[in-house]
mmCIF file of C-alpha atoms in Angstrom:
data_model
loop_
_atom_site.group_PDB
_atom_site.id
_atom_site.type_symbol
_atom_site.label_atom_id
_atom_site.label_comp_id
_atom_site.label_asym_id
_atom_site.label_seq_id
_atom_site.Cartn_x
_atom_site.Cartn_y
_atom_site.Cartn_z
ATOM 1 C CA UNK C 941 -28.041 -9.167 -6.467
ATOM 2 C CA UNK C 942 -25.331 -8.965 -3.792
ATOM 3 C CA UNK C 943 -25.662 -6.784 -0.711
ATOM 4 C CA UNK C 944 -22.840 -4.249 -0.429
ATOM 5 C CA UNK C 945 -21.437 -4.859 -3.930
ATOM 6 C CA UNK C 946 -19.231 -2.009 -5.139
ATOM 7 C CA UNK C 947 -18.463 -2.018 -8.881
ATOM 8 C CA UNK C 948 -15.417 0.270 -8.554
ATOM 9 C CA UNK C 949 -13.833 -1.966 -5.910
ATOM 10 C CA UNK C 950 -14.575 -5.032 -8.044
ATOM 11 C CA UNK C 951 -12.908 -3.512 -11.121
ATOM 12 C CA UNK C 952 -9.900 -2.416 -9.016
ATOM 13 C CA UNK C 953 -9.445 -5.963 -7.681
ATOM 14 C CA UNK C 954 -9.842 -7.466 -11.164
ATOM 15 C CA UNK C 955 -7.248 -5.111 -12.684
ATOM 16 C CA UNK C 956 -4.768 -5.698 -9.844
ATOM 17 C CA UNK C 957 -5.224 -9.467 -9.981
ATOM 18 C CA UNK C 958 -4.734 -9.551 -13.755
ATOM 19 C CA UNK C 959 -1.560 -7.474 -13.540
ATOM 20 C CA UNK C 960 -0.265 -9.491 -10.577
ATOM 21 C CA UNK C 961 -0.785 -12.785 -12.415
ATOM 22 C CA UNK C 962 1.008 -11.463 -15.502
ATOM 23 C CA UNK C 963 3.903 -10.066 -13.454
ATOM 24 C CA UNK C 964 4.232 -13.208 -11.360
ATOM 25 C CA UNK C 965 4.053 -15.547 -14.365
ATOM 26 C CA UNK C 966 6.664 -13.662 -16.372
ATOM 27 C CA UNK C 967 8.850 -13.078 -13.318
ATOM 28 C CA UNK C 968 8.906 -16.712 -12.244
ATOM 29 C CA UNK C 969 9.294 -18.111 -15.748
ATOM 30 C CA UNK C 970 11.970 -15.558 -16.655
ATOM 31 C CA UNK C 971 10.570 -15.189 -20.125
ATOM 32 C CA UNK C 972 8.165 -12.822 -21.828
ATOM 33 C CA UNK C 973 9.028 -12.333 -25.494
ATOM 34 C CA UNK C 974 12.643 -13.161 -24.755
ATOM 35 C CA UNK C 975 14.662 -14.131 -21.698
ATOM 36 C CA UNK C 976 14.403 -11.552 -18.905
ATOM 37 C CA UNK C 977 17.380 -10.271 -16.917
ATOM 38 C CA UNK C 978 17.428 -11.152 -13.214
ATOM 39 C CA UNK C 979 16.668 -7.579 -12.081
ATOM 40 C CA UNK C 980 13.485 -7.611 -14.176
ATOM 41 C CA UNK C 981 12.449 -11.025 -12.866
ATOM 42 C CA UNK C 982 12.929 -9.979 -9.249
ATOM 43 C CA UNK C 983 11.153 -6.636 -9.714
ATOM 44 C CA UNK C 984 8.167 -8.355 -11.371
ATOM 45 C CA UNK C 985 7.757 -10.858 -8.535
ATOM 46 C CA UNK C 986 8.116 -8.149 -5.875
ATOM 47 C CA UNK C 987 5.594 -5.877 -7.636
ATOM 48 C CA UNK C 988 3.124 -8.745 -8.071
ATOM 49 C CA UNK C 989 3.250 -9.624 -4.393
ATOM 50 C CA UNK C 990 3.120 -5.959 -3.374
ATOM 51 C CA UNK C 991 -0.077 -5.468 -5.404
ATOM 52 C CA UNK C 992 -1.780 -8.065 -3.236
ATOM 53 C CA UNK C 993 -1.036 -6.287 0.062
ATOM 54 C CA UNK C 994 -4.141 -4.841 1.710
ATOM 55 C CA UNK C 995 -2.886 -1.228 1.798
ATOM 56 C CA UNK C 996 -4.376 1.136 -0.819
ATOM 57 C CA UNK C 997 -1.326 3.397 -1.177
ATOM 58 C CA UNK C 998 0.984 0.410 -1.658
ATOM 59 C CA UNK C 999 -1.454 -1.114 -4.161
ATOM 60 C CA UNK C 1000 -1.591 2.087 -6.203
ATOM 61 C CA UNK C 1001 2.193 2.485 -6.301
ATOM 62 C CA UNK C 1002 2.743 -1.173 -7.221
ATOM 63 C CA UNK C 1003 -0.013 -1.043 -9.859
ATOM 64 C CA UNK C 1004 1.523 2.100 -11.360
ATOM 65 C CA UNK C 1005 4.975 0.534 -11.560
ATOM 66 C CA UNK C 1006 3.501 -2.711 -12.862
ATOM 67 C CA UNK C 1007 1.594 -0.760 -15.495
ATOM 68 C CA UNK C 1008 4.832 0.952 -16.490
ATOM 69 C CA UNK C 1009 6.476 -2.467 -16.924
ATOM 70 C CA UNK C 1010 3.517 -3.643 -18.979
ATOM 71 C CA UNK C 1011 3.694 -0.531 -21.172
ATOM 72 C CA UNK C 1012 7.457 -0.896 -21.623
ATOM 73 C CA UNK C 1013 7.062 -4.558 -22.610
ATOM 74 C CA UNK C 1014 4.295 -3.645 -25.062
ATOM 75 C CA UNK C 1015 6.390 -0.863 -26.638
ATOM 76 C CA UNK C 1016 9.399 -3.183 -26.880
ATOM 77 C CA UNK C 1017 7.201 -5.814 -28.514
ATOM 78 C CA UNK C 1018 5.979 -3.271 -31.070
ATOM 79 C CA UNK C 1019 9.607 -2.515 -31.962
ATOM 80 C CA UNK C 1020 10.329 -6.220 -32.464
ATOM 81 C CA UNK C 1021 7.192 -6.612 -34.587
ATOM 82 C CA UNK C 1022 8.562 -4.135 -37.131
ATOM 83 C CA UNK C 1023 11.328 -6.570 -38.124
ATOM 84 C CA UNK C 1024 10.135 -8.490 -41.190
ATOM 85 C CA UNK C 1025 9.708 -12.207 -40.579
ATOM 86 C CA UNK C 1026 11.831 -13.007 -43.644
ATOM 87 C CA UNK C 1027 14.819 -11.274 -42.029
ATOM 88 C CA UNK C 1028 14.393 -13.320 -38.858
ATOM 89 C CA UNK C 1029 14.213 -16.528 -40.877
ATOM 90 C CA UNK C 1030 17.371 -15.620 -42.806
ATOM 91 C CA UNK C 1031 19.252 -14.858 -39.585
ATOM 92 C CA UNK C 1032 18.261 -18.213 -38.062
ATOM 93 C CA UNK C 1033 19.274 -20.242 -41.113
ATOM 94 C CA UNK C 1034 22.658 -18.513 -41.478
ATOM 95 C CA UNK C 1035 24.007 -19.650 -38.123
ATOM 96 C CA UNK C 1036 21.990 -22.881 -37.784
ATOM 97 C CA UNK C 1037 24.064 -25.277 -39.966
#
């Protein structure tokens, strides 16, 4: 199909690009599931840009830290998901009027 195609390199680029887009989007918007603090926004943008550098060691370190951020956000989201929706609705209507 393509001369010199390496599946492992392709998967590595796809994973890094996906993580970099997610980190850059959430870092620049300042919002994931809730507003992000400035330190998190800055670290996400720096990690996203670092993942795109053409140095394997730097890519691996940035991908590992980016993966840790992704895992932490996922775990935090699972904690928030345990709150029943009825409780959230009651809290919003109490202070809304």
